[in-house]
Coordinates of C-alpha atoms in Angstrom, one line a residue:
Chain A
M1 CA 100.8 -283.4 97.3
N2 CA 101.1 -280.4 95.1
V3 CA 97.6 -279.5 94.0
A4 CA 96.4 -276.8 91.6
F5 CA 92.9 -275.5 92.2
I6 CA 91.2 -273.5 89.5
G7 CA 87.9 -271.7 90.3
M8 CA 87.5 -269.7 93.5
G9 CA 83.7 -269.6 93.7
I10 CA 81.4 -270.3 96.6
M11 CA 82.4 -274.0 96.3
G12 CA 86.1 -273.8 95.2
K13 CA 87.3 -271.5 97.9
P14 CA 86.4 -273.6 100.9
M15 CA 87.5 -276.8 99.1
A16 CA 90.9 -275.3 98.4
I17 CA 91.3 -274.2 102.0
N18 CA 90.4 -277.7 103.2
L19 CA 93.1 -279.2 101.0
R20 CA 95.6 -276.8 102.5
K21 CA 94.4 -277.7 106.0
A22 CA 94.9 -281.4 105.2
G23 CA 98.6 -280.6 104.5
H24 CA 98.7 -280.3 100.7
T25 CA 100.5 -277.5 98.9
V26 CA 97.8 -275.7 97.0
F27 CA 98.2 -273.3 94.0
V28 CA 95.1 -271.4 93.4
H29 CA 93.7 -269.4 90.5
G30 CA 90.4 -267.5 90.2
R31 CA 89.3 -265.3 87.3
R32 CA 88.7 -262.4 89.7
A33 CA 91.9 -261.7 91.7
E34 CA 90.0 -260.8 94.9
T35 CA 88.5 -264.3 95.2
M36 CA 92.0 -265.7 96.0
A37 CA 92.5 -263.5 99.1
Q38 CA 91.0 -265.9 101.6
P39 CA 92.7 -269.1 100.3
V40 CA 96.1 -267.2 100.2
E41 CA 95.5 -266.1 103.8
A42 CA 95.0 -269.8 104.6
G43 CA 98.4 -270.6 103.0
C44 CA 97.6 -271.3 99.4
T45 CA 99.8 -269.8 96.6
R46 CA 98.3 -267.2 94.3
C47 CA 98.7 -267.9 90.5
A48 CA 98.1 -265.5 87.6
S49 CA 96.7 -268.2 85.3
A50 CA 95.4 -271.7 85.2
A51 CA 98.5 -272.7 83.2
E52 CA 100.8 -271.3 85.9
A53 CA 98.9 -273.2 88.7
A54 CA 98.9 -276.4 86.7
A55 CA 102.6 -276.2 85.9
Q56 CA 103.4 -276.6 89.6
A57 CA 101.1 -279.4 90.5
E58 CA 100.6 -283.2 90.0
I59 CA 96.9 -282.9 90.6
I60 CA 94.9 -280.1 89.0
I61 CA 91.3 -279.5 90.3
V62 CA 88.8 -277.5 88.2
M63 CA 85.7 -276.2 90.0
V64 CA 83.8 -273.8 87.7
S65 CA 80.2 -273.5 86.5
D66 CA 79.3 -275.0 83.2
T67 CA 80.6 -277.0 80.2
P68 CA 82.0 -274.0 78.3
D69 CA 83.8 -272.7 81.4
V70 CA 85.5 -276.0 81.9
E71 CA 86.5 -276.1 78.2
Q72 CA 87.9 -272.6 78.5
V73 CA 89.8 -273.4 81.7
L74 CA 91.3 -276.6 80.2
F75 CA 92.0 -275.6 76.6
G76 CA 91.7 -271.8 76.4
D77 CA 94.6 -269.3 76.4
N78 CA 96.8 -269.9 79.5
G79 CA 94.6 -272.8 80.3
V80 CA 95.5 -276.0 82.2
A81 CA 96.6 -277.9 79.1
A82 CA 99.2 -275.2 78.4
G83 CA 100.8 -275.7 81.7
A84 CA 100.2 -279.2 83.0
R85 CA 102.9 -281.8 82.8
P86 CA 102.5 -285.3 81.3
G87 CA 101.6 -287.7 84.1
S88 CA 99.6 -285.1 86.0
V89 CA 95.9 -285.7 86.8
V90 CA 93.1 -283.2 86.0
I91 CA 90.0 -283.6 88.3
D92 CA 87.0 -281.8 87.1
M93 CA 84.6 -281.3 90.0
S94 CA 82.3 -279.0 88.1
T95 CA 78.9 -280.3 87.0
I96 CA 78.9 -280.5 83.2
S97 CA 77.9 -282.6 80.3
P98 CA 79.0 -286.3 80.5
T99 CA 79.6 -286.4 76.7
A100 CA 81.7 -283.3 76.7
T101 CA 83.6 -284.8 79.7
R102 CA 84.5 -287.9 77.6
M103 CA 85.8 -285.6 74.9
F104 CA 87.9 -283.6 77.3
A105 CA 89.4 -286.8 78.8
E106 CA 90.4 -287.9 75.4
K107 CA 92.0 -284.6 74.5
L108 CA 94.0 -284.6 77.8
Q109 CA 95.0 -288.2 77.4
A110 CA 96.5 -287.4 74.0
R111 CA 98.9 -285.0 75.9
G112 CA 99.7 -287.7 78.5
I113 CA 97.4 -286.1 81.1
E114 CA 94.9 -288.3 83.1
M115 CA 91.4 -287.0 83.9
L116 CA 88.7 -287.8 86.4
D117 CA 85.3 -286.3 86.5
A118 CA 84.2 -285.8 90.1
P119 CA 81.1 -283.7 90.6
V120 CA 79.8 -283.2 94.1
S121 CA 76.7 -282.8 96.0
G122 CA 76.3 -281.2 99.4
G123 CA 76.4 -277.5 98.5
D124 CA 78.5 -274.8 100.2
V125 CA 77.9 -276.3 103.6
G126 CA 79.4 -279.6 102.4
A127 CA 82.3 -277.7 100.9
I128 CA 83.0 -275.8 104.1
N129 CA 82.7 -278.9 106.3
A130 CA 84.5 -281.3 103.9
T131 CA 81.4 -283.5 103.9
L132 CA 80.7 -283.4 100.1
S133 CA 79.4 -286.5 98.3
I134 CA 81.8 -287.1 95.4
M135 CA 80.8 -289.1 92.3
V136 CA 83.8 -290.1 90.3
G137 CA 84.3 -291.3 86.7
G138 CA 87.7 -292.4 85.3
K139 CA 90.3 -295.1 85.6
P140 CA 90.4 -297.0 88.9
E141 CA 94.2 -296.7 89.4
V142 CA 94.0 -292.9 88.9
F143 CA 91.1 -292.8 91.4
D144 CA 93.2 -294.7 93.9
R145 CA 96.1 -292.3 93.4
V146 CA 94.2 -289.2 94.2
R147 CA 92.0 -290.6 96.9
P148 CA 93.7 -288.5 99.7
V149 CA 92.8 -285.4 97.9
F150 CA 89.1 -286.4 97.7
E151 CA 89.2 -287.4 101.4
A152 CA 90.3 -283.8 102.3
M153 CA 87.0 -282.5 100.7
G154 CA 84.3 -285.1 101.1
K155 CA 82.8 -288.1 102.9
N156 CA 80.8 -290.2 100.6
I157 CA 83.3 -290.9 97.8
V158 CA 82.2 -293.4 95.1
R159 CA 83.9 -294.3 91.8
V160 CA 80.9 -294.9 89.6
G161 CA 82.6 -296.0 86.4
D162 CA 84.7 -294.8 83.5
H163 CA 85.1 -291.3 82.1
G164 CA 81.8 -289.4 82.3
A165 CA 80.3 -291.8 84.9
G166 CA 80.7 -289.2 87.7
Q167 CA 78.8 -286.7 85.6
V168 CA 76.1 -289.2 84.8
A169 CA 75.7 -290.0 88.5
K170 CA 75.4 -286.2 89.2
A171 CA 72.8 -285.9 86.4
C172 CA 70.9 -288.7 88.1
H173 CA 71.2 -287.0 91.4
Q174 CA 69.8 -283.8 90.1
I175 CA 66.9 -285.6 88.4
V176 CA 66.0 -287.3 91.7
V177 CA 66.3 -284.1 93.7
A178 CA 64.2 -282.1 91.3
V179 CA 61.4 -284.7 90.7
T180 CA 61.2 -285.6 94.4
S181 CA 60.9 -281.8 95.3
E182 CA 57.9 -281.6 93.0
G183 CA 56.2 -284.6 94.8
V184 CA 56.8 -283.0 98.2
A185 CA 55.7 -279.5 96.9
E186 CA 52.4 -281.0 95.5
A187 CA 51.7 -283.0 98.6
L188 CA 52.2 -280.1 101.0
T189 CA 50.0 -278.0 98.7
V190 CA 47.2 -280.6 98.7
A191 CA 47.4 -280.6 102.5
R192 CA 47.1 -276.8 102.7
K193 CA 44.3 -276.6 100.2
H194 CA 42.4 -279.1 102.3
G195 CA 42.9 -277.0 105.4
V196 CA 45.2 -279.7 106.9
A197 CA 48.5 -278.5 108.5
P198 CA 51.3 -279.3 106.1
A199 CA 53.7 -279.5 108.9
K200 CA 51.6 -282.3 110.5
V201 CA 51.5 -284.1 107.1
R202 CA 55.3 -283.9 106.8
D203 CA 55.6 -285.3 110.3
A204 CA 53.3 -288.2 109.5
L205 CA 55.3 -289.0 106.3
M206 CA 58.8 -288.6 107.6
G207 CA 59.3 -292.0 109.2
G208 CA 57.7 -294.1 106.5
F209 CA 57.9 -295.1 102.9
A210 CA 57.5 -291.5 101.6
G211 CA 60.4 -290.3 103.8
S212 CA 63.5 -288.6 102.2
R213 CA 66.2 -286.0 102.8
I214 CA 64.2 -283.8 100.3
L215 CA 61.0 -284.1 102.4
E216 CA 63.1 -283.3 105.5
V217 CA 65.3 -280.4 104.2
H218 CA 63.3 -279.0 101.2
G219 CA 60.0 -279.8 103.0
K220 CA 61.2 -277.5 105.8
R221 CA 62.1 -274.7 103.4
M222 CA 58.6 -275.1 101.8
L223 CA 56.8 -275.0 105.1
D224 CA 58.7 -271.9 106.2
N225 CA 58.3 -270.3 102.7
D226 CA 62.0 -269.5 103.1
Y227 CA 64.2 -270.2 100.0
T228 CA 67.5 -268.8 101.2
P229 CA 70.0 -271.0 99.3
G230 CA 71.3 -273.7 99.7
F231 CA 71.5 -274.7 96.0
K232 CA 70.4 -272.0 93.7
T233 CA 67.5 -272.4 91.2
K234 CA 69.8 -271.0 88.3
L235 CA 72.3 -273.8 88.9
H236 CA 69.6 -276.5 89.2
Q237 CA 68.2 -275.2 85.9
K238 CA 71.7 -275.4 84.4
D239 CA 72.0 -279.0 85.6
I240 CA 68.6 -280.2 84.4
N241 CA 69.3 -278.5 81.1
I242 CA 72.4 -280.8 80.8
V243 CA 70.1 -283.7 81.5
M244 CA 67.6 -282.6 78.8
Q245 CA 70.4 -282.0 76.3
T246 CA 71.9 -285.4 77.0
A247 CA 68.4 -287.0 76.8
K248 CA 68.0 -285.5 73.3
E249 CA 71.4 -286.8 72.2
L250 CA 70.6 -290.3 73.5
G251 CA 67.0 -290.5 72.4
L252 CA 65.6 -290.8 75.9
A253 CA 62.2 -289.6 77.1
L254 CA 62.3 -288.2 80.6
P255 CA 58.8 -286.7 81.3
G256 CA 59.5 -286.0 85.0
A257 CA 62.7 -284.2 84.4
A258 CA 61.1 -282.3 81.5
L259 CA 58.4 -281.1 83.8
M260 CA 61.0 -279.9 86.3
M261 CA 62.9 -278.1 83.5
Q262 CA 59.7 -276.1 82.9
H263 CA 59.2 -275.3 86.5
L264 CA 62.8 -274.2 86.9
N265 CA 62.4 -272.1 83.7
A266 CA 59.3 -270.5 85.2
L267 CA 61.2 -269.6 88.3
M268 CA 63.9 -268.0 86.2
G269 CA 61.2 -266.1 84.4
T270 CA 59.8 -264.6 87.6
G271 CA 63.3 -263.5 88.7
D272 CA 63.7 -266.3 91.3
G273 CA 67.0 -267.7 90.0
E274 CA 68.9 -266.8 93.2
L275 CA 66.4 -268.7 95.4
D276 CA 67.0 -272.2 96.6
S277 CA 65.6 -274.6 94.1
A278 CA 63.1 -275.8 96.7
A279 CA 61.3 -272.7 95.4
V280 CA 59.6 -275.0 92.8
M281 CA 57.0 -274.9 95.5
K282 CA 56.2 -271.3 94.5
I283 CA 55.4 -272.5 91.0
V284 CA 53.0 -275.2 92.3
E285 CA 51.3 -272.6 94.5
R286 CA 51.2 -269.9 91.9
E287 CA 49.6 -272.2 89.3
S288 CA 46.5 -272.6 91.6
G289 CA 46.5 -269.1 93.0
M290 CA 47.9 -270.1 96.4
E291 CA 50.8 -267.7 96.8
R292 CA 51.7 -266.9 100.3
Chain B
M1 CA 38.3 -303.9 124.2
N2 CA 35.6 -305.3 122.0
V3 CA 36.6 -304.6 118.4
A4 CA 34.7 -305.3 115.2
F5 CA 36.9 -305.7 112.1
I6 CA 35.2 -305.5 108.6
G7 CA 37.3 -306.5 105.6
M8 CA 39.4 -309.6 105.5
G9 CA 41.7 -308.8 102.7
I10 CA 45.5 -308.9 102.5
M11 CA 45.7 -306.1 105.0
G12 CA 42.6 -306.7 107.2
K13 CA 43.3 -310.3 108.1
P14 CA 46.8 -309.8 109.7
M15 CA 45.6 -306.6 111.4
A16 CA 42.6 -308.4 113.0
I17 CA 44.9 -311.2 114.1
N18 CA 47.3 -308.6 115.7
L19 CA 44.4 -307.1 117.6
R20 CA 43.5 -310.5 119.0
K21 CA 47.1 -311.2 119.9
A22 CA 47.2 -307.9 121.8
G23 CA 44.3 -309.2 124.0
H24 CA 41.3 -307.6 122.4
T25 CA 38.1 -309.4 121.7
V26 CA 37.7 -309.3 117.9
F27 CA 34.5 -309.8 115.8
V28 CA 35.4 -310.3 112.2
H29 CA 33.4 -310.1 109.0
G30 CA 34.6 -310.6 105.4
R31 CA 32.4 -310.7 102.3
R32 CA 33.8 -314.1 101.3
A33 CA 33.4 -316.5 104.2
E34 CA 36.6 -318.3 103.6
T35 CA 38.7 -315.2 104.4
M36 CA 37.6 -315.4 108.0
A37 CA 39.0 -318.9 108.6
Q38 CA 42.5 -317.8 109.6
P39 CA 41.4 -315.0 112.0
V40 CA 38.9 -317.3 113.6
E41 CA 41.6 -319.9 114.1
A42 CA 43.6 -317.1 115.9
G43 CA 40.7 -316.6 118.2
C44 CA 38.5 -314.0 116.5
T45 CA 34.7 -314.5 116.3
R46 CA 33.1 -315.0 112.9
C47 CA 30.1 -312.7 112.1
A48 CA 27.6 -313.1 109.3
S49 CA 27.4 -309.3 108.6
A50 CA 29.0 -306.0 109.3
A51 CA 25.9 -305.1 111.4
E52 CA 26.3 -308.2 113.5
A53 CA 30.0 -307.5 114.2
A54 CA 29.4 -303.8 114.9
A55 CA 26.6 -304.6 117.4
Q56 CA 29.0 -306.4 119.7
A57 CA 31.8 -303.8 119.7
E58 CA 32.7 -300.4 121.0
I59 CA 35.3 -299.9 118.2
I60 CA 34.5 -300.9 114.6
I61 CA 37.3 -301.0 112.1
V62 CA 36.7 -300.9 108.4
M63 CA 39.5 -302.0 106.0
V64 CA 38.2 -302.3 102.4
S65 CA 39.3 -301.0 99.0
D66 CA 37.7 -297.9 97.8
T67 CA 35.1 -295.1 98.7
P68 CA 32.0 -297.0 97.4
D69 CA 33.1 -300.1 99.4
V70 CA 33.3 -298.1 102.6
E71 CA 29.9 -296.5 101.9
Q72 CA 28.4 -299.9 101.3
V73 CA 30.0 -301.4 104.5
L74 CA 28.8 -298.4 106.6
F75 CA 25.4 -297.6 105.2
G76 CA 24.4 -300.6 103.0
D77 CA 22.1 -303.4 104.0
N78 CA 23.2 -305.1 107.2
G79 CA 26.0 -302.5 107.3
V80 CA 27.8 -301.0 110.3
A81 CA 25.3 -298.2 110.9
A82 CA 22.5 -300.8 111.2
G83 CA 24.2 -302.5 114.1
A84 CA 26.5 -300.0 115.8
R85 CA 25.5 -298.6 119.2
P86 CA 25.6 -294.9 119.9
G87 CA 28.9 -294.0 121.6
S88 CA 30.8 -296.5 119.5
V89 CA 33.7 -295.5 117.3
V90 CA 34.1 -296.3 113.6
I91 CA 37.7 -296.3 112.4
D92 CA 38.0 -296.4 108.6
M93 CA 41.5 -297.6 107.8
S94 CA 40.8 -297.9 104.0
T95 CA 42.3 -295.3 101.7
I96 CA 39.4 -293.3 100.3
S97 CA 38.3 -289.8 99.4
P98 CA 38.8 -287.1 102.1
T99 CA 35.6 -285.3 101.1
A100 CA 33.5 -288.5 101.2
T101 CA 35.1 -289.2 104.6
R102 CA 33.9 -285.9 106.0
M103 CA 30.4 -286.8 104.8
F104 CA 30.5 -290.3 106.3
A105 CA 31.7 -288.8 109.6
E106 CA 28.7 -286.4 109.6
K107 CA 26.2 -289.1 108.9
L108 CA 27.6 -291.3 111.7
Q109 CA 27.7 -288.4 114.1
A110 CA 23.9 -287.9 113.5
R111 CA 23.5 -291.4 114.9
G112 CA 25.7 -290.7 117.9
I113 CA 28.6 -292.7 116.4
E114 CA 32.1 -291.2 116.3
M115 CA 34.4 -291.7 113.4
L116 CA 38.1 -291.6 112.7
D117 CA 39.8 -291.9 109.3
A118 CA 43.0 -293.8 109.8
P119 CA 44.6 -294.9 106.5
V120 CA 47.9 -296.7 106.7
S121 CA 51.2 -297.2 104.9
G122 CA 53.6 -300.1 105.1
G123 CA 51.8 -302.7 103.0
D124 CA 51.1 -306.3 103.9
V125 CA 54.5 -306.6 105.6
G126 CA 53.7 -303.7 107.9
A127 CA 50.2 -305.2 108.6
I128 CA 51.7 -308.6 109.5
N129 CA 54.5 -307.1 111.7
A130 CA 52.3 -304.5 113.3
T131 CA 54.6 -301.8 112.0
L132 CA 52.1 -299.8 109.9
S133 CA 52.3 -296.0 109.7
I134 CA 48.8 -294.7 110.7
M135 CA 47.6 -291.3 109.6
V136 CA 44.6 -290.2 111.7
G137 CA 41.9 -287.6 111.2
G138 CA 39.1 -286.9 113.8
K139 CA 38.5 -285.6 117.3
P140 CA 41.6 -285.7 119.6
E141 CA 39.6 -287.2 122.5
V142 CA 38.4 -290.0 120.3
F143 CA 41.9 -290.6 119.0
D144 CA 43.2 -290.8 122.6
R145 CA 40.4 -293.3 123.5
V146 CA 41.3 -295.8 120.7
R147 CA 45.1 -295.4 120.8
P148 CA 45.7 -298.9 122.3
V149 CA 43.9 -300.4 119.2
F150 CA 46.2 -298.4 116.9
E151 CA 49.3 -299.5 118.9
A152 CA 48.4 -303.1 118.3
M153 CA 48.7 -302.6 114.6
G154 CA 51.2 -299.9 113.9
K155 CA 54.3 -297.9 115.0
N156 CA 54.3 -294.4 113.6
I157 CA 50.8 -293.2 114.7
V158 CA 50.1 -289.5 114.0
R159 CA 46.8 -287.6 114.4
V160 CA 47.1 -285.1 111.5
G161 CA 43.9 -283.1 112.1
D162 CA 40.1 -283.2 112.0
H163 CA 37.8 -285.6 110.0
G164 CA 39.4 -286.3 106.6
A165 CA 42.9 -285.2 107.6
G166 CA 44.2 -288.8 107.8
Q167 CA 43.0 -289.4 104.2
V168 CA 44.6 -286.1 103.1
A169 CA 47.9 -287.2 104.6
K170 CA 47.6 -290.6 102.9
A171 CA 46.8 -288.8 99.6
C172 CA 50.0 -286.7 100.2
H173 CA 51.9 -289.9 100.9
Q174 CA 50.8 -291.5 97.7
I175 CA 51.7 -288.4 95.7
V176 CA 55.2 -288.3 97.2
V177 CA 55.7 -292.1 96.6
A178 CA 54.5 -292.0 93.0
V179 CA 56.4 -288.8 92.0
T180 CA 59.6 -289.9 93.8
S181 CA 59.4 -293.3 92.0
E182 CA 59.4 -291.5 88.7
G183 CA 62.5 -289.5 89.6
V184 CA 64.3 -292.7 90.6
A185 CA 63.1 -294.6 87.5
E186 CA 64.3 -291.8 85.2
A187 CA 67.6 -291.4 86.9
L188 CA 68.4 -295.2 86.8
T189 CA 67.4 -295.2 83.1
V190 CA 69.7 -292.3 82.3
A191 CA 72.5 -294.2 83.9
R192 CA 71.8 -297.4 82.0
K193 CA 71.4 -295.5 78.7
H194 CA 74.9 -294.0 79.3
G195 CA 76.4 -297.4 79.9
V196 CA 76.9 -296.6 83.6
A197 CA 76.0 -299.3 86.2
P198 CA 72.6 -298.1 87.7
A199 CA 73.5 -300.1 90.9
K200 CA 76.6 -297.9 91.3
V201 CA 74.6 -294.8 90.8
R202 CA 72.1 -295.8 93.4
D203 CA 75.0 -296.5 95.8
A204 CA 76.5 -293.1 95.1
L205 CA 73.2 -291.3 95.7
M206 CA 71.9 -293.3 98.8
G207 CA 73.8 -291.4 101.5
G208 CA 73.3 -287.9 100.2
F209 CA 70.6 -285.4 99.4
A210 CA 68.9 -287.6 96.8
G211 CA 68.6 -290.4 99.3
S212 CA 65.1 -291.8 100.2
R213 CA 63.3 -294.9 101.1
I214 CA 62.0 -295.0 97.6
L215 CA 65.5 -295.0 96.1
E216 CA 66.4 -297.8 98.6
V217 CA 63.3 -300.1 98.2
H218 CA 61.8 -299.2 94.8
G219 CA 65.3 -298.5 93.4
K220 CA 66.2 -302.1 94.3
R221 CA 63.1 -303.5 92.6
M222 CA 63.9 -301.5 89.5
L223 CA 67.5 -302.7 89.4
D224 CA 66.4 -306.3 89.8
N225 CA 63.5 -305.8 87.3
D226 CA 61.4 -307.7 89.9
Y227 CA 58.0 -306.1 90.6
T228 CA 56.6 -308.8 93.0
P229 CA 54.3 -306.7 95.2
G230 CA 54.6 -305.0 97.8
F231 CA 51.9 -302.5 96.9
K232 CA 50.1 -303.1 93.7
T233 CA 49.9 -300.8 90.7
K234 CA 46.1 -301.1 90.6
L235 CA 45.8 -299.8 94.2
H236 CA 48.2 -297.0 93.6
Q237 CA 46.2 -296.1 90.5
K238 CA 43.0 -296.1 92.7
D239 CA 44.8 -293.8 95.2
I240 CA 46.2 -291.3 92.7
N241 CA 42.7 -291.3 91.1
I242 CA 41.4 -290.1 94.4
V243 CA 44.1 -287.4 94.4
M244 CA 43.1 -286.3 90.9
Q245 CA 39.4 -286.2 91.7
T246 CA 40.0 -284.2 94.8
A247 CA 42.3 -281.8 92.9
K248 CA 39.5 -281.2 90.4
E249 CA 37.0 -280.6 93.2
L250 CA 39.4 -278.1 94.9
G251 CA 40.7 -276.4 91.7
L252 CA 44.3 -277.5 92.2
A253 CA 46.8 -278.2 89.5
L254 CA 49.1 -281.1 90.3
P255 CA 51.2 -281.8 87.2
G256 CA 53.5 -284.3 88.8
A257 CA 50.7 -286.4 90.2
A258 CA 48.9 -286.1 86.8
L259 CA 51.9 -287.5 85.1
M260 CA 52.0 -290.4 87.5
M261 CA 48.3 -291.0 86.9
Q262 CA 49.1 -291.5 83.2
H263 CA 52.0 -293.8 83.9
L264 CA 49.8 -295.9 86.3
N265 CA 47.0 -295.9 83.6
A266 CA 49.6 -297.1 81.1
L267 CA 50.6 -300.0 83.4
M268 CA 47.0 -301.0 83.7
G269 CA 46.7 -300.9 80.0
T270 CA 49.5 -303.4 79.5
G271 CA 48.1 -305.8 82.1
D272 CA 50.6 -304.9 84.8
G273 CA 48.1 -303.9 87.5
E274 CA 49.1 -306.8 89.8
L275 CA 52.8 -305.7 89.8
D276 CA 54.3 -303.5 92.5
S277 CA 53.8 -299.9 91.6
A278 CA 57.6 -299.5 91.2
A279 CA 56.9 -300.9 87.8
V280 CA 56.4 -297.3 86.6
M281 CA 60.1 -298.0 85.6
K282 CA 58.7 -300.3 82.9
I283 CA 56.8 -297.3 81.4
V284 CA 60.0 -295.1 81.4
E285 CA 61.9 -297.9 79.8
R286 CA 59.2 -298.8 77.2
E287 CA 58.9 -295.2 76.1
S288 CA 62.4 -295.1 74.9
G289 CA 62.6 -298.7 73.7
M290 CA 64.7 -300.0 76.6
E291 CA 62.6 -302.9 77.8
R292 CA 64.6 -305.6 79.6

């Protein structure tokens, strides 16, 4: 298929290359020209604007940072909407607001353009290895049509519901990851404060009811005090901020997520935004004077 | 081996029976005489007191509710210490305070009696099927000596460290379970409030980075709004209370665990202490007027 790919960041670049590898014709656009070099080398076609890329494709993927970025890419000057043909499908794989997503889908629909929201989890490693989890919102028939494109980038691909449902699932994902990280961080800190080896406690807990991927992966980062990302604190802060904004819109109290918002804010305040978000451990340690 | 088993509750009864099945000679004592009927039928010997049971055994297992119960069973009238021979080993499998555990171990040591703390996870199902996870604190040589007894009751058996380390690991376990439950409860509530099927969101999250046993097992309970225990709220409250008391003793801030203490308190206040502790979902729902 002819696919446009807008957004050549740490995620977009390998995803575009994987589409090319799977045999699709890929038109790429990134704000900074140099980010397109590697995908072009892999056989993608360089485009000067989102509109130019969109004009040549039946499927237009957007992978940028936040709600305003997606709005700009879709409806700004030389944006996707200015180039895309009626009948084409926009797939927004960024993590943004579910309510904004529904609005964008409506605006595109008015121009005869279909939309799916399809945020991912799995980080840059998942993007490179084409093992992303993809959470999709939108019409089932549109989902079926673009499935081969998803399969070139991910493994666990689930259509969760209608427009926005993918973003809702991603919001849920980020809540669970953040709150579980806090539980693991507090538990390992309790162990250390008691003079019990946290690594032994993690071992004892791994097989049982307290076991999780977070205990495994983030738990290891916390034990090693090594927060090389992975998934950056500043992005997790952005995502939990979306959760908190949406919670306010809906009238929904989320005390666990709210606590994690504060911890992520605290990490930003200490200049730790570039660390993996497992660094919430540092906040738990700092609070009780247990910095390593 | 000759094993005494004190405490014929929902956990102790099947654990004693499994010891008997594994070929050990088991002397049982429960406060209420009728609780001994089933183990006696399975071949265990009924004893009128903890002291009487302890006097006939080289290994004395205690499985009761809380710190004061263990203290009573060990050092009260006709307690274990009154009957146990020097050289015998007390294994406390209750979930109690790590600091009290260290004190009990010292007091027993003064009488020439060894002690291990060995709290479990896996609930009554794990007790019946002999698949408990067992977290052990105490001397390695004592642990090695009693290993066959553990193997008759559990599967994932880890010596975490010295006296109290098993209780510390269990405290960590309960923190992770409680805090992760909150994350799952908030996530599924976000989905429902958005009109997205929570079951679909759980599916989308299960395979990936947000995946956990809690999402699987408690998530299912939350979806079904069915809080048949499992592990009761009132016991989880007791355990997180131990965590909070210990945190106060040590000067350790645990905001996630503290939040869960409040949610468990709230469940107790609404008469939900007998429900499975996955019922923290009810608090999240109630807070925003989303009761089912």
